[in-house]
Tab-separated table of C-alpha atoms and ligand atoms in Angstrom:
chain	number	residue	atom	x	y	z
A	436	UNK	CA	0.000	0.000	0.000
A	437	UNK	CA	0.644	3.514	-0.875
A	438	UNK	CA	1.430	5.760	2.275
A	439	UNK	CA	1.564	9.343	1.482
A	440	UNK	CA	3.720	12.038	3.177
A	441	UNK	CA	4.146	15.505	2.872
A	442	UNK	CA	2.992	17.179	-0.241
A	443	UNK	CA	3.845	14.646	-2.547
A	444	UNK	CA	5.919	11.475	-1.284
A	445	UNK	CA	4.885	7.609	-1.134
A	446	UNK	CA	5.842	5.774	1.657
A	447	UNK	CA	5.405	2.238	0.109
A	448	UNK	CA	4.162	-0.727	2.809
A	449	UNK	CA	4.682	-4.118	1.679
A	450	UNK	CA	2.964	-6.424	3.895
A	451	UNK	CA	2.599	-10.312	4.315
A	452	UNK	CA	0.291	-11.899	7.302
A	453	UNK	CA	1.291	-9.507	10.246
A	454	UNK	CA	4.571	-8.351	9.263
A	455	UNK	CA	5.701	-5.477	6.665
A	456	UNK	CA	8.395	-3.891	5.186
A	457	UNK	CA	8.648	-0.131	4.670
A	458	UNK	CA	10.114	1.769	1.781
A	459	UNK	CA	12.108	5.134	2.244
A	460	UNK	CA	10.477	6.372	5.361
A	461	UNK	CA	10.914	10.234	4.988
A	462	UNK	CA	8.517	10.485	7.586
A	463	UNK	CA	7.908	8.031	10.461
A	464	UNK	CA	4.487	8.676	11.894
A	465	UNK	CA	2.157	7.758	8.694
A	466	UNK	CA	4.038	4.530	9.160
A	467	UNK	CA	3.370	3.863	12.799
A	468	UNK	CA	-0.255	4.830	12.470
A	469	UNK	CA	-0.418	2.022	9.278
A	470	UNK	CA	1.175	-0.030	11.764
A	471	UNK	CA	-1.282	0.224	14.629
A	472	UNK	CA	-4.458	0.883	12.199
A	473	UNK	CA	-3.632	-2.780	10.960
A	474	UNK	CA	-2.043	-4.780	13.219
A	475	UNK	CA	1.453	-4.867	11.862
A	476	UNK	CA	4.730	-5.511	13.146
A	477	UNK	CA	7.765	-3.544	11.127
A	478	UNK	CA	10.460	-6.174	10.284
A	479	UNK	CA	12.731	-4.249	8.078
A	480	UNK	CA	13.431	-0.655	6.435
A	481	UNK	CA	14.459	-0.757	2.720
A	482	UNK	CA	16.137	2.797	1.675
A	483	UNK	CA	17.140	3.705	-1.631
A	484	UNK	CA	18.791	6.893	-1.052
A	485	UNK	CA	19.991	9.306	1.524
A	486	UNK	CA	17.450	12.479	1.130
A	487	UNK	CA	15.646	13.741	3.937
A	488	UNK	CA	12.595	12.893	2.627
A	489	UNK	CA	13.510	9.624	2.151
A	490	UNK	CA	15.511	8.762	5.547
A	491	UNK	CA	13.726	11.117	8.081
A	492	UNK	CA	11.854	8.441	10.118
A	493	UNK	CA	13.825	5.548	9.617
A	494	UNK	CA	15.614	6.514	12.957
A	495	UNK	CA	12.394	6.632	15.200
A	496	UNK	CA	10.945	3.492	13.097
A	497	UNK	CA	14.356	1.907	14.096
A	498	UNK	CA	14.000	2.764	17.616
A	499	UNK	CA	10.202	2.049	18.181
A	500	UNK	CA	10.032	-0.925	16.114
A	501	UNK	CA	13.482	-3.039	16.140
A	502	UNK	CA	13.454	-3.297	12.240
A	503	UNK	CA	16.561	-4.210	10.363
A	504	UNK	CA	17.536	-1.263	8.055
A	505	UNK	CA	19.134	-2.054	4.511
A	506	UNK	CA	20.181	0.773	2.593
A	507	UNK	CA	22.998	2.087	0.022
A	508	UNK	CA	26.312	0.918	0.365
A	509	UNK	CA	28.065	3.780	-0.915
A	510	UNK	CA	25.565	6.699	1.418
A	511	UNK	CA	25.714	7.598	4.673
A	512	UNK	CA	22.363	6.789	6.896
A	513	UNK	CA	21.193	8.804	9.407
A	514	UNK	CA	21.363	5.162	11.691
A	515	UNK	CA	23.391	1.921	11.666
A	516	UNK	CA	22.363	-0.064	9.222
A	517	UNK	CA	23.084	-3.144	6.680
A	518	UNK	CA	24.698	-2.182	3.425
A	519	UNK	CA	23.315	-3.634	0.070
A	520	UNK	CA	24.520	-2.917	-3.449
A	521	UNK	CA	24.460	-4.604	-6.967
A	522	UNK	CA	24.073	-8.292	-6.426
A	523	UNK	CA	22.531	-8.273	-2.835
A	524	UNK	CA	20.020	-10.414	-2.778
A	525	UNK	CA	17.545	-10.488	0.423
A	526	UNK	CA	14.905	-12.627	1.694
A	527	UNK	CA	12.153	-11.033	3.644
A	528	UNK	CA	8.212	-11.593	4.772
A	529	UNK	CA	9.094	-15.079	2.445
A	530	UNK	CA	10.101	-12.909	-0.502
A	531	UNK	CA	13.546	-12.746	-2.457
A	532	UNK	CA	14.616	-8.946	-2.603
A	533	UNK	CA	16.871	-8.260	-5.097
A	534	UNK	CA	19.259	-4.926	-5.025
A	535	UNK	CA	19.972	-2.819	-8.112
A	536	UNK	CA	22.538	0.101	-8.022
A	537	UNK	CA	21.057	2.798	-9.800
A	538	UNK	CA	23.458	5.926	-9.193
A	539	UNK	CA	22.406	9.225	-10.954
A	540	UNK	CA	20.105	11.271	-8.632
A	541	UNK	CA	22.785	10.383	-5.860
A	542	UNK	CA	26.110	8.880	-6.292
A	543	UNK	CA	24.878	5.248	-4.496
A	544	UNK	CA	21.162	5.183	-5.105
A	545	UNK	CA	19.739	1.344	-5.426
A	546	UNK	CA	16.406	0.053	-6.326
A	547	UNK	CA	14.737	-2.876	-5.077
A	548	UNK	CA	12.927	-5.696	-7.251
A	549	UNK	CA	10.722	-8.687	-6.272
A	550	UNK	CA	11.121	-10.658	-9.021
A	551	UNK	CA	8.674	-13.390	-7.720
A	552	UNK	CA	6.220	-11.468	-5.577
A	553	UNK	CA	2.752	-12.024	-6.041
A	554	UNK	CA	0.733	-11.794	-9.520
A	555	UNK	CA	3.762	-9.128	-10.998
A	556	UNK	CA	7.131	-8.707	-10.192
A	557	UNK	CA	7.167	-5.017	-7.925
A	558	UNK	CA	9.997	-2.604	-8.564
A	559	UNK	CA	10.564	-0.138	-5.115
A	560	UNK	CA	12.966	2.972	-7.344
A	561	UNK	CA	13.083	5.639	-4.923
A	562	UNK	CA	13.973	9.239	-7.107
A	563	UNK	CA	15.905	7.090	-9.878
A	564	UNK	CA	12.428	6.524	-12.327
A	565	UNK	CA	9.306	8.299	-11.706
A	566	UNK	CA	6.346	7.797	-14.317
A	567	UNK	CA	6.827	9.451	-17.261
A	568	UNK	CA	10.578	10.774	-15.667
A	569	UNK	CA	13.253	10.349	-14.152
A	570	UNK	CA	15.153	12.506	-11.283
A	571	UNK	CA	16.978	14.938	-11.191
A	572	UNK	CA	20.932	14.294	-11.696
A	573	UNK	CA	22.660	15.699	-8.183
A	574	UNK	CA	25.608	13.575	-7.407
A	575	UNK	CA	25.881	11.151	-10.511
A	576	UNK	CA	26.326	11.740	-14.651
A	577	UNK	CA	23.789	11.616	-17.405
A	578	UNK	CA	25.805	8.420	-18.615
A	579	UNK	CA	25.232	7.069	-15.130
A	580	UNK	CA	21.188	7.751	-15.281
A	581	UNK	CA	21.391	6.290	-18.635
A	582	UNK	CA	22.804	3.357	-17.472
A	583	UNK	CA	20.411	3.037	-14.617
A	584	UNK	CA	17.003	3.294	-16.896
A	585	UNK	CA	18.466	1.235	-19.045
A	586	UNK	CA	19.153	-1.383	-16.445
A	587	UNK	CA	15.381	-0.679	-15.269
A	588	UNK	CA	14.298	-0.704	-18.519
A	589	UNK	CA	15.122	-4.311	-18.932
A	590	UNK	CA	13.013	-5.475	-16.076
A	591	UNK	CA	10.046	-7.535	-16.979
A	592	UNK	CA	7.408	-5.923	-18.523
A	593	UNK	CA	4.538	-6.479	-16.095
A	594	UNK	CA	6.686	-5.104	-12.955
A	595	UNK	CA	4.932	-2.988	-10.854
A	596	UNK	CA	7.144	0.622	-10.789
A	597	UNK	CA	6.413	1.832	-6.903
A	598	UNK	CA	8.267	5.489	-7.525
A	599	UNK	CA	8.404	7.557	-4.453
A	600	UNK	CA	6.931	10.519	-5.506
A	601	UNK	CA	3.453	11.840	-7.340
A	602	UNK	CA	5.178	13.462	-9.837
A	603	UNK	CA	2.985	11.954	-12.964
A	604	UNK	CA	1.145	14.973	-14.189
A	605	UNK	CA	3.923	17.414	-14.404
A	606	UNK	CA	6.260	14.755	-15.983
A	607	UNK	CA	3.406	13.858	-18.442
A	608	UNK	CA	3.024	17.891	-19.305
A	609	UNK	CA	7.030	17.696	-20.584
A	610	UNK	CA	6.435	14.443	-22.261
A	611	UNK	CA	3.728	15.197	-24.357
A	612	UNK	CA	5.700	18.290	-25.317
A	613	UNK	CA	8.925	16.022	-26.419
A	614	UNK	CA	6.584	13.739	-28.004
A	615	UNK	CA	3.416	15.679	-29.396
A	616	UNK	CA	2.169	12.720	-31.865
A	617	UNK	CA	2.518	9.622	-29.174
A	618	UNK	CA	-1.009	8.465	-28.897
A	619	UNK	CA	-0.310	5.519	-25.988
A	620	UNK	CA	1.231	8.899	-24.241
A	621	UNK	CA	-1.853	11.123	-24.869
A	622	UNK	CA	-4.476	8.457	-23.727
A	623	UNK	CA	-1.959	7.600	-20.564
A	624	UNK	CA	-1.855	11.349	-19.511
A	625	UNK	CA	-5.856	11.668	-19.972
A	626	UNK	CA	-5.689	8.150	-17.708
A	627	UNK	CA	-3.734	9.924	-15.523
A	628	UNK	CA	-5.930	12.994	-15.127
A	629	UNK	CA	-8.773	11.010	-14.114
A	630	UNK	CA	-6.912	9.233	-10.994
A	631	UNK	CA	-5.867	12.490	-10.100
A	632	UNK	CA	-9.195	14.217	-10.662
A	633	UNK	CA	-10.611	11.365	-8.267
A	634	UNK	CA	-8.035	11.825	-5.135
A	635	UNK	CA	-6.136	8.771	-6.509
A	636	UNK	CA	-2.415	7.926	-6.824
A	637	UNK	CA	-0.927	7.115	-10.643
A	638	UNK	CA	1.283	4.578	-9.180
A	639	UNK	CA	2.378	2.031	-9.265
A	640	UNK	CA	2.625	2.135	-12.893
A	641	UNK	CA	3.705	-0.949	-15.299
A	642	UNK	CA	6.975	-0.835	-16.770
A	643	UNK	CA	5.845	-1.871	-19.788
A	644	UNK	CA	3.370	1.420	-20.104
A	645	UNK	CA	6.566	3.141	-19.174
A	646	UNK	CA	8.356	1.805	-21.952
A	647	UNK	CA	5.628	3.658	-24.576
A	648	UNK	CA	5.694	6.812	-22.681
A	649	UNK	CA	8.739	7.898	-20.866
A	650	UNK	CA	10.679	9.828	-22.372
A	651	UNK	CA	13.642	9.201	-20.172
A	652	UNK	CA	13.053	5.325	-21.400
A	653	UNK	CA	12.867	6.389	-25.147
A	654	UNK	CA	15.785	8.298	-25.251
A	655	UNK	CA	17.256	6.434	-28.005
A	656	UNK	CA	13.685	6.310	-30.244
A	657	UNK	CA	13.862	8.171	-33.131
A	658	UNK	CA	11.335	10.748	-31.760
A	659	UNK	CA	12.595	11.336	-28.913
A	660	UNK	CA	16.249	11.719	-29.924
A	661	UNK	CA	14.943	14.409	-32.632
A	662	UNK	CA	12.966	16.419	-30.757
A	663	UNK	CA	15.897	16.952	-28.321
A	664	UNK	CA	18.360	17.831	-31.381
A	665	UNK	CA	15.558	20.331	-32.277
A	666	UNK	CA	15.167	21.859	-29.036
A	667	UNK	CA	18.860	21.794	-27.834
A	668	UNK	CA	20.670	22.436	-31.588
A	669	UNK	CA	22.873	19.297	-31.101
A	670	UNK	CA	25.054	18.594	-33.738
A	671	UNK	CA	24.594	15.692	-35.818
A	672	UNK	CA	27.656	14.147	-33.903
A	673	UNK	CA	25.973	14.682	-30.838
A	674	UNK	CA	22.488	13.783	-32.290
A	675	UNK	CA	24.249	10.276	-32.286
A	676	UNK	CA	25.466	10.353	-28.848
A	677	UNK	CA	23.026	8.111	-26.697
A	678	UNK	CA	24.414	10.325	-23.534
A	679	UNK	CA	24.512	14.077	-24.994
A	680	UNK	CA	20.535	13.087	-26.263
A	681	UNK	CA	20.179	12.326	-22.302
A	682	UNK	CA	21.538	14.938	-21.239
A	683	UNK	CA	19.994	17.460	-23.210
A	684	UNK	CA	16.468	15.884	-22.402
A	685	UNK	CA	17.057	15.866	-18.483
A	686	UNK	CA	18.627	19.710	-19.104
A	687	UNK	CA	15.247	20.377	-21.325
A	688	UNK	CA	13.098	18.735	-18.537
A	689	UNK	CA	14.817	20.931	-15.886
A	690	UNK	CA	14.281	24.650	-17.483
A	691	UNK	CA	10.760	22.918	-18.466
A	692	UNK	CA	7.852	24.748	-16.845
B	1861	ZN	ZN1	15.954	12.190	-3.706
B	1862	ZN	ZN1	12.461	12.174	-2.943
């Protein structure tokens, strides 16, 4: 389930029986009441990055709860916890968590995939791949985002993409303008309106809707790589760069409003 906190983060609660597993607790006290509203017991904190919004209750969770906290190998934590990078692979509530490093919006940002959970495989992405975007670039390179959605990109279709903000609309306002005659992107963004209109969440969304739509995804479409040459007067040697079309797009989405 979906918690949300402050204006526009998810706190994602994975539960099984009486136990659950938190994602990137920014915020502990929407967690404890999910806790106590249901019954739960907290038996570990899964964090993909080390914002504020992100970390900011996993101490008080910690304290109040006993949970095990996993988090980037390569970030400092606000609390002791267990390091996990590329090739971790965890079992928890009966479910094989696997770790992804996905550096770009910080230096040692990972994701998290279920591979086997239940029905669809469930990707937990933090700030690395929001629907229809991607975050902002603080610590890492564009070759280093690039390298992340790509290795996101190759997930299986069905996955479930649990991003940690509701960023959808806004991101869906740049894509349609980098990709004005995508019809799966215009019917997605009216989709989207309605949720929106009707107090719901977009997310998660399905990679594989991702794949038609994000323009972070499609950098290397025809389209996509076009309308960026347009916009940001790349050269035709840079046209052909898969990382200068990247990093013109994330530079277009930034000055985007
Ligand atoms: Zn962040
Ligand atoms: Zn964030």
């Amino acid at each position: 389930m979906a918690l949300p906190a402050f204006s526009d983060n998810y706190l994602w609660l994975w539960q099984q029986g009486q136990l659950a597993v938190v994602v990137d607790p920014g915020d502990a006290e929407p967690v404890l009441q999910a806790l106590a509203e249901h019954g739960l017991t907290l038996k570990a904190i899964l964090v993909t990055h080390h914002h504020a919004d992100h970390v900011g209750g996993v101490r008080q969770l910690q304290e109040t709860t006993g949970a095990e906290v996993f988090g980037p190998a390569r970030e400092d934590m606000p609390t002791t916890f267990t390091p996990v990078m590329q090739g971790t692979a965890l079992e928890l509530l009966g479910q094989t968590v696997q770790v992804l490093d996905v550096p770009g919006h910080t230096a040692g940002h990972v994701a998290y995939v279920l591979p086997n959970a239940p029905q669809t495989p469930v990707l937990f992405c933090g700030d690395t791949l929001f629907s229809g975007g991607c975050g902002r670039i603080f610590e890492g390179t564009p070759a280093q985002m690039l390298a992340s959605m790509d290795q996101l990109a190759a997930l299986p279709t069905d996955t479930r993409v649990c991003c940690a903000h509701e960023y959808t609309l806004s991101n869906l306002r740049f894509a349609c303008a980098v990709e004005p005659r995508n019809t799966a992107l215009q019917a997605y963004t009216a989709h989207c309106q309605q949720l929106r209109a009707e107090g719901k969440p977009t997310l998660p969304a399905q990679l594989g809707t991702e794949l038609q739509i994000n323009p972070f995804l499609r950098a290397r479409h025809p389209d996509v790589r076009q309308a960026v040459a347009h916009h940001a007067g790349l050269s035709a040697n840079e046209q052909n760069d898969d990382v200068a079309v990247f990093a013109a797009l994330r530079e277009w989405k930034n000055d985007f409003k």
